[in-house]
Each structure stands twice: as C-alpha cells, then as structure tokens.
PDB file of C-alpha atoms in Angstrom:
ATOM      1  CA  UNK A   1      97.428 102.497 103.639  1.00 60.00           C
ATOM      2  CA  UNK A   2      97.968  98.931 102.104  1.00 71.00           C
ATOM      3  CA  UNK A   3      94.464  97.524 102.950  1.00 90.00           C
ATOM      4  CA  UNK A   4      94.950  93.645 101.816  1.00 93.00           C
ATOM      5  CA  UNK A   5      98.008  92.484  99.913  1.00 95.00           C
ATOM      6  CA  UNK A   6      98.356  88.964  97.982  1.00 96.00           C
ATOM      7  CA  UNK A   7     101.733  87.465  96.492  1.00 95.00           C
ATOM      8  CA  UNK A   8     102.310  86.568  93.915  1.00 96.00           C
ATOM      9  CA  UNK A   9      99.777  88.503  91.245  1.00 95.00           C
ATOM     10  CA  UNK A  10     100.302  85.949  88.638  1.00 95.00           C
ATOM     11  CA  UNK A  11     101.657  82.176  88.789  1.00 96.00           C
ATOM     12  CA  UNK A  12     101.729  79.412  86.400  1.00 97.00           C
ATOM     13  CA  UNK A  13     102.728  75.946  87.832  1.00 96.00           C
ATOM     14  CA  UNK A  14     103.231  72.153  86.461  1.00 97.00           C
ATOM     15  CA  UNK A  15     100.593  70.022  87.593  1.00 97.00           C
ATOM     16  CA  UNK A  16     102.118  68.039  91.055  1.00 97.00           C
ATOM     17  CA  UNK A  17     104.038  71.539  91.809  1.00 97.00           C
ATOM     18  CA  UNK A  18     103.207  73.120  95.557  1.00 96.00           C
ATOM     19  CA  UNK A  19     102.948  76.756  96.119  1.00 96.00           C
ATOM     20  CA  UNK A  20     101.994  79.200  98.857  1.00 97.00           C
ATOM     21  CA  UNK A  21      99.646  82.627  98.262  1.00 97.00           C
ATOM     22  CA  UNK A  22     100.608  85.105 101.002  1.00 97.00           C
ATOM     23  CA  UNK A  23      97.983  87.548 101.998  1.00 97.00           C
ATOM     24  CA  UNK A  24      98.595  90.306 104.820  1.00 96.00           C
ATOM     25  CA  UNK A  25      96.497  93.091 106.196  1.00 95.00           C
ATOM     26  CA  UNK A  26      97.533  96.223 108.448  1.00 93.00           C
ATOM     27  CA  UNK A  27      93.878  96.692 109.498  1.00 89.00           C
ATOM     28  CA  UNK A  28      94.276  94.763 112.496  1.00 88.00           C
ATOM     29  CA  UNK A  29      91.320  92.639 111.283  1.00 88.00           C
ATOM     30  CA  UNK A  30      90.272  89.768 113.590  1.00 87.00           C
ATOM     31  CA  UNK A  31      88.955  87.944 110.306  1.00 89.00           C
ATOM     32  CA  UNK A  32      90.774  86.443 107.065  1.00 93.00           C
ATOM     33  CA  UNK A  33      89.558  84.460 104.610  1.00 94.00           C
ATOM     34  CA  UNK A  34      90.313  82.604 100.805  1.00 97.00           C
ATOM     35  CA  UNK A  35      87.841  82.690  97.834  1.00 97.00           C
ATOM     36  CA  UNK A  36      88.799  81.225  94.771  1.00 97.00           C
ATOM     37  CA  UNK A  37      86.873  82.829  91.867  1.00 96.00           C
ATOM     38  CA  UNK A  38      86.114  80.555  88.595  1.00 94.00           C
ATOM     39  CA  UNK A  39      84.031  81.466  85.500  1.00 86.00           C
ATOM     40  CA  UNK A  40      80.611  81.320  85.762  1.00 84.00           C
ATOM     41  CA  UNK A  41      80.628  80.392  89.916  1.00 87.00           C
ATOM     42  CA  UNK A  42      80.959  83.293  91.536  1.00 90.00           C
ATOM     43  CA  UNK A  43      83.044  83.520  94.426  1.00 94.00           C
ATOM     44  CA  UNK A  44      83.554  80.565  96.587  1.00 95.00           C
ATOM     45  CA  UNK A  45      85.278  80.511 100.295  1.00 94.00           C
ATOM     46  CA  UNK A  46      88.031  78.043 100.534  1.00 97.00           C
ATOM     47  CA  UNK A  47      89.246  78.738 104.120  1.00 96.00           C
ATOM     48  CA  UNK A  48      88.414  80.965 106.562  1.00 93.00           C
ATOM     49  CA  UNK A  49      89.959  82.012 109.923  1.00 93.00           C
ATOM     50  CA  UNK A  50      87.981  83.560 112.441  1.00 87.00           C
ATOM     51  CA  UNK A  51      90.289  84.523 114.657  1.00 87.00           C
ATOM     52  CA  UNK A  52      94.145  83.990 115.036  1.00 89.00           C
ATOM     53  CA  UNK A  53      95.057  80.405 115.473  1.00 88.00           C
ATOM     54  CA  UNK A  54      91.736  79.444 114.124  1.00 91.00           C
ATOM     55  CA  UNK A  55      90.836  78.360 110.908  1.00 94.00           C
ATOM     56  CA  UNK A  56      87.972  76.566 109.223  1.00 93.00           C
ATOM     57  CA  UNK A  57      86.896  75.112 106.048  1.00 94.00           C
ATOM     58  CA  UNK A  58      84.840  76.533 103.568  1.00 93.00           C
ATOM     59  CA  UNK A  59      83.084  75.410 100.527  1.00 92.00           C
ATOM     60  CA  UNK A  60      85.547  74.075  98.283  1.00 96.00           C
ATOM     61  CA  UNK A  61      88.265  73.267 100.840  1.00 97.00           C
ATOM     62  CA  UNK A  62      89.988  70.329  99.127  1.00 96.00           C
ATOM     63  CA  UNK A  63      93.521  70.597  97.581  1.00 96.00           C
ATOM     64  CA  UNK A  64      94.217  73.564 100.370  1.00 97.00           C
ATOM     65  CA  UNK A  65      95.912  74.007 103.583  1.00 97.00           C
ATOM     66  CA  UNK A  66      95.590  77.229 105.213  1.00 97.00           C
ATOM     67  CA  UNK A  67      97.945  78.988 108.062  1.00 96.00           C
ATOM     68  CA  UNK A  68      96.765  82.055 109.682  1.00 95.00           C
ATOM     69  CA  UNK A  69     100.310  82.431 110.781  1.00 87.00           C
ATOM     70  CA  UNK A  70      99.857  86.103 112.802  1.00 94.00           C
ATOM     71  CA  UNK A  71      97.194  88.826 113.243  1.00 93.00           C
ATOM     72  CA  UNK A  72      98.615  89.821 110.008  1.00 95.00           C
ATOM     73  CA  UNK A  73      99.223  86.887 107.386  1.00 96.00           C
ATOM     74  CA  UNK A  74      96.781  84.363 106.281  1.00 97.00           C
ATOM     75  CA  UNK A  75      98.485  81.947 103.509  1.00 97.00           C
ATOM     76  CA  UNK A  76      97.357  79.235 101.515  1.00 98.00           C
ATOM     77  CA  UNK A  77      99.214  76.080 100.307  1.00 97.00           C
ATOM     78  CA  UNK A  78      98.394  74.069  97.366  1.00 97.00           C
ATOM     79  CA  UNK A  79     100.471  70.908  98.044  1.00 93.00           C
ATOM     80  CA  UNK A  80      99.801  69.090  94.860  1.00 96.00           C
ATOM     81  CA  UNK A  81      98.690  71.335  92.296  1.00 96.00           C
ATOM     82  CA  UNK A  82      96.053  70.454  89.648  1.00 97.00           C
ATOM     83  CA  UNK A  83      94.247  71.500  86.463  1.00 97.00           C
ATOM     84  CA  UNK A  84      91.252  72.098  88.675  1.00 96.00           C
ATOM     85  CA  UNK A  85      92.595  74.516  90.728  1.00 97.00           C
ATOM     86  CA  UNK A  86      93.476  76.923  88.042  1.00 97.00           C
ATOM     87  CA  UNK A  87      91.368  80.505  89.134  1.00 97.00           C
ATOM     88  CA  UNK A  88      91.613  83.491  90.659  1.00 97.00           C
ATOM     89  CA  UNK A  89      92.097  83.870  94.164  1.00 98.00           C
ATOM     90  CA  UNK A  90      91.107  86.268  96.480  1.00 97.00           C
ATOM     91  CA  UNK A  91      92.092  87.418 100.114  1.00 96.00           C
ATOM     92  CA  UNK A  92      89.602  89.192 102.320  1.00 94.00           C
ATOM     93  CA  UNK A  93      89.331  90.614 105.746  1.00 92.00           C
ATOM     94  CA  UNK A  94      86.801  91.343 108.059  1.00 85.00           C
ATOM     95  CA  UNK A  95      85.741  95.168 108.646  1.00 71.00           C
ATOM     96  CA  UNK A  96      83.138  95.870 110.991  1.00 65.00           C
ATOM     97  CA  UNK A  97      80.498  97.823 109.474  1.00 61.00           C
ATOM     98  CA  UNK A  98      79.929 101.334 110.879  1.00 61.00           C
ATOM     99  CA  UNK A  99      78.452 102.942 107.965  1.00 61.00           C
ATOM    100  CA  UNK A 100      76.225 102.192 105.614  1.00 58.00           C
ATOM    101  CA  UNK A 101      78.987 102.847 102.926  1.00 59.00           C
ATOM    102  CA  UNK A 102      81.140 100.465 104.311  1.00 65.00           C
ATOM    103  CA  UNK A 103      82.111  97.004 102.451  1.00 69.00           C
ATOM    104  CA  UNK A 104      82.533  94.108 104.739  1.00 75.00           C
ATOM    105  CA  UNK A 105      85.915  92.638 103.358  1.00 85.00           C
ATOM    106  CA  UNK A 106      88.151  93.884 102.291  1.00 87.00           C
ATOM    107  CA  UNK A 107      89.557  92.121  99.216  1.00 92.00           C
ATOM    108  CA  UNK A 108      92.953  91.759  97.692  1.00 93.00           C
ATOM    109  CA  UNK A 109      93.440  92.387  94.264  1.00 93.00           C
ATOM    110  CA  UNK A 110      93.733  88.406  93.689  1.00 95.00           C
ATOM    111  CA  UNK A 111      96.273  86.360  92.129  1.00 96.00           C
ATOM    112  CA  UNK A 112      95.677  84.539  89.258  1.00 96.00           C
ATOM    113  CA  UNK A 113      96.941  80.792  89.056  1.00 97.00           C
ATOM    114  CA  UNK A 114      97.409  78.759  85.875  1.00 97.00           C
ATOM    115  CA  UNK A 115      98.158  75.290  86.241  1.00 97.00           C
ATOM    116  CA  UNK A 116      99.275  73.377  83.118  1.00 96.00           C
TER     117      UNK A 116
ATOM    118  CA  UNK B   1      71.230  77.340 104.445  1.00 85.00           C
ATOM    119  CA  UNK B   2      71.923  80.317 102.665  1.00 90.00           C
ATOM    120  CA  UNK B   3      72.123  80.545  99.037  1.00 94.00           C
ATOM    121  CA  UNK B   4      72.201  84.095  96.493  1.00 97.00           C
ATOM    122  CA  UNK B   5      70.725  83.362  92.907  1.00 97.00           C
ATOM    123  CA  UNK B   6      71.789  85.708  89.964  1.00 97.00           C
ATOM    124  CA  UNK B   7      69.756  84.043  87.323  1.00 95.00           C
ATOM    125  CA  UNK B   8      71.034  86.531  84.586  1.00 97.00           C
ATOM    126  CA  UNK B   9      74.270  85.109  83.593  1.00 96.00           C
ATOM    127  CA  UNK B  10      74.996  88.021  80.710  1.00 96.00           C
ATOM    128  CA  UNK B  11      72.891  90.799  79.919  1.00 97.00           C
ATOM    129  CA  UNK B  12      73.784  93.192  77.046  1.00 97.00           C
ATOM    130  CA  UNK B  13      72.508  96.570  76.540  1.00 97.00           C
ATOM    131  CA  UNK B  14      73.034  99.710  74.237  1.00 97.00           C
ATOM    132  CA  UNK B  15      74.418 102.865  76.164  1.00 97.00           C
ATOM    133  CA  UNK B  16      72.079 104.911  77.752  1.00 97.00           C
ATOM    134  CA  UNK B  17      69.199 102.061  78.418  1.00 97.00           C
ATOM    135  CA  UNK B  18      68.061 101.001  81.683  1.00 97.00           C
ATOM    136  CA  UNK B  19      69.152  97.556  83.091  1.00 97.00           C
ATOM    137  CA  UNK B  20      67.733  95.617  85.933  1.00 97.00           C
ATOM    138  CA  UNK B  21      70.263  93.393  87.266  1.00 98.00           C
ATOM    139  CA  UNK B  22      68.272  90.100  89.719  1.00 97.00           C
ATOM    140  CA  UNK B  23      69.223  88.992  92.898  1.00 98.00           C
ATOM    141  CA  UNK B  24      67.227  86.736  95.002  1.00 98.00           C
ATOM    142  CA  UNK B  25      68.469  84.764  97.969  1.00 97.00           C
ATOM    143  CA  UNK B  26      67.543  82.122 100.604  1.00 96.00           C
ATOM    144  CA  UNK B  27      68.007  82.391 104.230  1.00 93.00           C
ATOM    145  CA  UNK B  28      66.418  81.398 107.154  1.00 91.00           C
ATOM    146  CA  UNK B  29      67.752  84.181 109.370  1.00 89.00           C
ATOM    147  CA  UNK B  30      65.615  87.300 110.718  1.00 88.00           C
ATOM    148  CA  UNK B  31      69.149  89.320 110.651  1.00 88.00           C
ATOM    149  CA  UNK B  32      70.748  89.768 107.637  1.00 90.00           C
ATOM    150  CA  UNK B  33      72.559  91.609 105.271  1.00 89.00           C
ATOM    151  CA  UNK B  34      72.889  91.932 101.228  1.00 92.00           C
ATOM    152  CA  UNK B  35      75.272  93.458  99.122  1.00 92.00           C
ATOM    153  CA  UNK B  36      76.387  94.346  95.892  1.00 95.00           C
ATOM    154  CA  UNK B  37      80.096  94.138  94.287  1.00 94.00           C
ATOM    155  CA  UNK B  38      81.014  95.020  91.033  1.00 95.00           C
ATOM    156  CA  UNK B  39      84.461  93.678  89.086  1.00 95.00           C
ATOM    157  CA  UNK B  40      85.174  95.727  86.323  1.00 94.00           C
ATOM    158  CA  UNK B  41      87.758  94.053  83.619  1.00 92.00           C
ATOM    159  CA  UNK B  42      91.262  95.126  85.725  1.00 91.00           C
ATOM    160  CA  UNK B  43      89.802  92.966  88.377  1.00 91.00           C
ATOM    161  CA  UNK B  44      89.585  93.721  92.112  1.00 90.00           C
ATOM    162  CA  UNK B  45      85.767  93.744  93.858  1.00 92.00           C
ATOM    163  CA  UNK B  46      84.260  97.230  94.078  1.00 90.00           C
ATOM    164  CA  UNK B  47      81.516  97.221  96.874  1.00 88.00           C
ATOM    165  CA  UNK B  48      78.637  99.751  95.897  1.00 91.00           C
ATOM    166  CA  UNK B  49      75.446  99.110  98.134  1.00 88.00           C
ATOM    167  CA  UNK B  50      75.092  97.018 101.554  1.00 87.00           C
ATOM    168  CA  UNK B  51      71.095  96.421 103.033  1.00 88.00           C
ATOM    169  CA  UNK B  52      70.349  95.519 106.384  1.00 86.00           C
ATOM    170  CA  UNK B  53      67.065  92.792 106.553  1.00 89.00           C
ATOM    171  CA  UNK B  54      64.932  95.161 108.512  1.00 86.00           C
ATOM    172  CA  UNK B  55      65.185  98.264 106.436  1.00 83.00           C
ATOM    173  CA  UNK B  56      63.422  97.755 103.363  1.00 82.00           C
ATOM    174  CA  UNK B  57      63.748 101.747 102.106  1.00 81.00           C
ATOM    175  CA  UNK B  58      65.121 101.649  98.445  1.00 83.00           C
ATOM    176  CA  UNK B  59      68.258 103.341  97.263  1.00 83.00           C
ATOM    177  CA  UNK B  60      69.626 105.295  94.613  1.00 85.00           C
ATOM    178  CA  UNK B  61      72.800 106.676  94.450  1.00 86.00           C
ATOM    179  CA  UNK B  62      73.474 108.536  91.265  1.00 92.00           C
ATOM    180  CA  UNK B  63      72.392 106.718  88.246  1.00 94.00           C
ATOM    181  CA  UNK B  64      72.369 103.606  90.479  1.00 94.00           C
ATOM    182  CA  UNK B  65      69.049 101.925  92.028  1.00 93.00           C
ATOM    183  CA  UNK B  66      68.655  99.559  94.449  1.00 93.00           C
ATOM    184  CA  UNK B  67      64.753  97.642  95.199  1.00 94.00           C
ATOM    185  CA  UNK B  68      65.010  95.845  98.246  1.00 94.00           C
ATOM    186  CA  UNK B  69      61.496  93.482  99.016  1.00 93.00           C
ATOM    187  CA  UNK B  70      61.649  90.793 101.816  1.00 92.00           C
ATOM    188  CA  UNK B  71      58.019  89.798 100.190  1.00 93.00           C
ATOM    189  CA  UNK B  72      60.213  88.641  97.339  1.00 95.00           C
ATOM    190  CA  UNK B  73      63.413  87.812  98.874  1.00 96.00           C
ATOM    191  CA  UNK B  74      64.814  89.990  96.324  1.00 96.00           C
ATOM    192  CA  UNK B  75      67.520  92.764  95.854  1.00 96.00           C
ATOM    193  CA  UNK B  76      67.326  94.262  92.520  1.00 96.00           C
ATOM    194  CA  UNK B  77      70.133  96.511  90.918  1.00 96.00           C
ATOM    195  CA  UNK B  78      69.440  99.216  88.199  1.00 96.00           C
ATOM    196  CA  UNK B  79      71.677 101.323  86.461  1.00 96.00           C
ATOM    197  CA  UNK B  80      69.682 104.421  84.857  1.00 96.00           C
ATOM    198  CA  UNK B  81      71.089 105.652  81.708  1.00 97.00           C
ATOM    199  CA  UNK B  82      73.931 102.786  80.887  1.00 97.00           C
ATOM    200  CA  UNK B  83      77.479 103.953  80.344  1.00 97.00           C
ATOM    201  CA  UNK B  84      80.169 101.721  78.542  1.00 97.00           C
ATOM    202  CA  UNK B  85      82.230 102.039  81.621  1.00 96.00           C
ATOM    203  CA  UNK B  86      79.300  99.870  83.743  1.00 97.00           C
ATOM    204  CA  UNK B  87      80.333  97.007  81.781  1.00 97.00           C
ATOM    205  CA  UNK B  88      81.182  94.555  84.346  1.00 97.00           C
ATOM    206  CA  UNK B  89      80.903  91.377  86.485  1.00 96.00           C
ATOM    207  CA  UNK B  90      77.971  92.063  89.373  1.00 97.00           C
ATOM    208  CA  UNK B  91      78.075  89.980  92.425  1.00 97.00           C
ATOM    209  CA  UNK B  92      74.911  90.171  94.840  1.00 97.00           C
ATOM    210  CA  UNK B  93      76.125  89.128  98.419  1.00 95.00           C
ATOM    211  CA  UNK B  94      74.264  87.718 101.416  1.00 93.00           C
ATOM    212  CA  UNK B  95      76.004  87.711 104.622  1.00 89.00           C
ATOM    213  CA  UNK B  96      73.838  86.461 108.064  1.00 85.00           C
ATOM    214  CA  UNK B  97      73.150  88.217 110.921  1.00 76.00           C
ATOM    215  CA  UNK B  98      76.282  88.844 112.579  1.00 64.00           C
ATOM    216  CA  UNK B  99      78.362  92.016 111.652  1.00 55.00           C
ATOM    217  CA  UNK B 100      80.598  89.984 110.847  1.00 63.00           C
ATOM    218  CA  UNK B 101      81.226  86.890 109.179  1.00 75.00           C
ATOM    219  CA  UNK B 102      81.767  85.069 105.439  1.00 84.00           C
ATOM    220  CA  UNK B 103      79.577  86.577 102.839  1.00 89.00           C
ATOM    221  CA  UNK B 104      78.113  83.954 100.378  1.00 93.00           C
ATOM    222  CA  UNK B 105      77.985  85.070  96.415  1.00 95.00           C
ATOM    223  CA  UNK B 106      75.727  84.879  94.034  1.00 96.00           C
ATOM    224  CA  UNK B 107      77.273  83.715  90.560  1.00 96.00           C
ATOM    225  CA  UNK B 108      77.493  87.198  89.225  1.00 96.00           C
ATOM    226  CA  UNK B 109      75.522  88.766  86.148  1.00 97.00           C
ATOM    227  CA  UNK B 110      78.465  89.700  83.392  1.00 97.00           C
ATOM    228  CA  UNK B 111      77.143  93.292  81.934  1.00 98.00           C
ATOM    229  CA  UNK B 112      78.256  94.877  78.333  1.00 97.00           C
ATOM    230  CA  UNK B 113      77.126  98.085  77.278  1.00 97.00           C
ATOM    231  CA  UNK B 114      77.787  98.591  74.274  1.00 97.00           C
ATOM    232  CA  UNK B 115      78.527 102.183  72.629  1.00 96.00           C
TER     233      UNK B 115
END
C-alpha cells in the first residue's frame, strides 16, 4: 500500500546541474501533479497532468519539464538548475472523493532540493 | 480566479488555549470545495477537514472546530485546548467545483504551542 512515492528524498546540486524527481502511484489515479513548496508561499502547482499523455502548466512552470511517462510515473526535469529553485517538492494524485473523510491528493512525502 | 488568504502568518499560543486559525478565499464558482492540511515538522501534508460550498453545517471533530460561512467567504479552524503536538504548518485549500481537479493553497499559518 505505497500510496505516492518521490525519488530522491534529499538532493543537493551545482547551479547549471539537471536532475529528474520521479513520482509513482499504484492507485491507478487518472491525475498527477508537482507543487513546489517555499517558505512563506504555500504550496504552488508547477505541472499538472490530467490525464495520461497530457500535461499542463501550472503556476510557477518555468525552469521545469514534466513527463507523465505511464498511468503510473509523473517526473519532473530541472534542465538547468538554479538558486531559485531550491524547495521542497511535492507529488500528488487525484482521489475521487467518496467520503467526507477523504483528502483529494494524495501527496508524497516530498523531496527536498538544495541548489548551491 | 481563485485565490485562499491565510492572513496569520505565525500564531503562538501557551498549551491548553484556544486558537482560531483564518481562512478566507475568492472564487467565483457556485461548486466548491475547502480544505484543511496540516504539516507537522517531519513533513508530509496531513488532510483533516474537507467542506463542500452548499453545506454550511460546522464541524468538530475532537478538540478540532471547523466555522464554515459563505456570508464571509470564510473557513475558520480552531483547536480547543492546544497541545504541543498541534504545533504545525496549516494550509487552508480551495479546490472548484469538479471532484476533481488542482487544489489552490493558501500560504499556511505556522502554529507553536508552547508547553
């Protein structure tokens, strides 16, 4: 009973370094996005995919590439990484709500990204 | 557009006071639905409460309290009786009228209760 898993948990890169944060669900949710989660701002959506083979852009989109790559996996790419981009990031799927007691998304347990 | 404001950025309290954390948010759909997450200090999002738009009936659950008024546009949180363990980051969440869909955050409230 996995829920949402992210790779890495923690990752410090040189600024101009790329990197990829995996996410996968066994919920066979329709639904996967990216939040990035800085001090102060909440949670913000990065990328979202609807569906498979769709994705969208979110809020704070730039500096990202997304692949929704299956059902299952949903990863994104920093190509260049920068200062800015240093947060916490989150992976979430879609649930649809039966109860009252259900959440939503289902979140990851995020991955934390430095970037010197 | 839809937008969640959590105008308390930190709140502290002693243990065992009352706390009212704020929520208000902006949308122009009929349909909707609000939340609230907590992140304790390890982390990951706990969801406690969701509200639908048309059923304004508040909630508690425990030592937690929930005031829901459209009048308002406002989703208040209250913890009864603080514990040290409560000391956390609480998001309020507005997601629109579909069951499904992105939710959009508020900037979270960072609670301490101190001992």
């Amino acid at each position: 009973n996995a829920g949402v898993t992210q790779t890495p948990k923690f990752q410090v890169l040189k600024t101009g370094q790329s990197m990829t944060l995996q996410c996968a669900q066994d919920m066979n949710h329709n639904s996967m996005y990216w939040y990035r989660q800085d001090p102060g701002m909440g949670l913000r959506l990065i990328y979202y995919s609807a569906s498979e083979g769709t994705t969208d852009k979110g809020e704070v989109p730039n500096g990202y590439n997304v692949s929704r790559l299956n059902k299952r996996e949903f990863s994104l790419r920093l190509e260049s990484a920068a200062p800015s981009q240093t947060s916490v990031y989150f992976c979430a799927s879609d649930a649809r709500i039966r109860l009252a007691r259900d959440s939503p998304l289902h979140f990851g347990n995020g991955t934390r990204l430095t970037v010197t | 557009a839809q937008k969640v404001t959590q105008a308390q950025t930190e709140i502290s309290v002693v243990e065992k006071e009352d706390v009212t954390l704020d929520c208000v948010y902006e949308t122009r759909d009929t349909t909707y639905y609000l939340f609230w997450y907590k992140q304790p200090p390890s982390g990951e999002l706990v969801f406690l409460i969701r509200r639908n738009s048309f059923d304004e009936q508040n909630e508690i659950s425990g030592r937690y309290s929930w005031n829901f008024q459209k009048s308002t546009s406002s989703f208040n949180f209250t913890i009864t009786a603080s514990q040290v363990v409560d000391s956390a980051v609480y998001f309020c969440a507005l997601r629109r009228g579909s069951t499904l869909g992105r939710l959009y955050f508020g900037r979270g409230t960072q609670l301490t209760v101190w001992p």
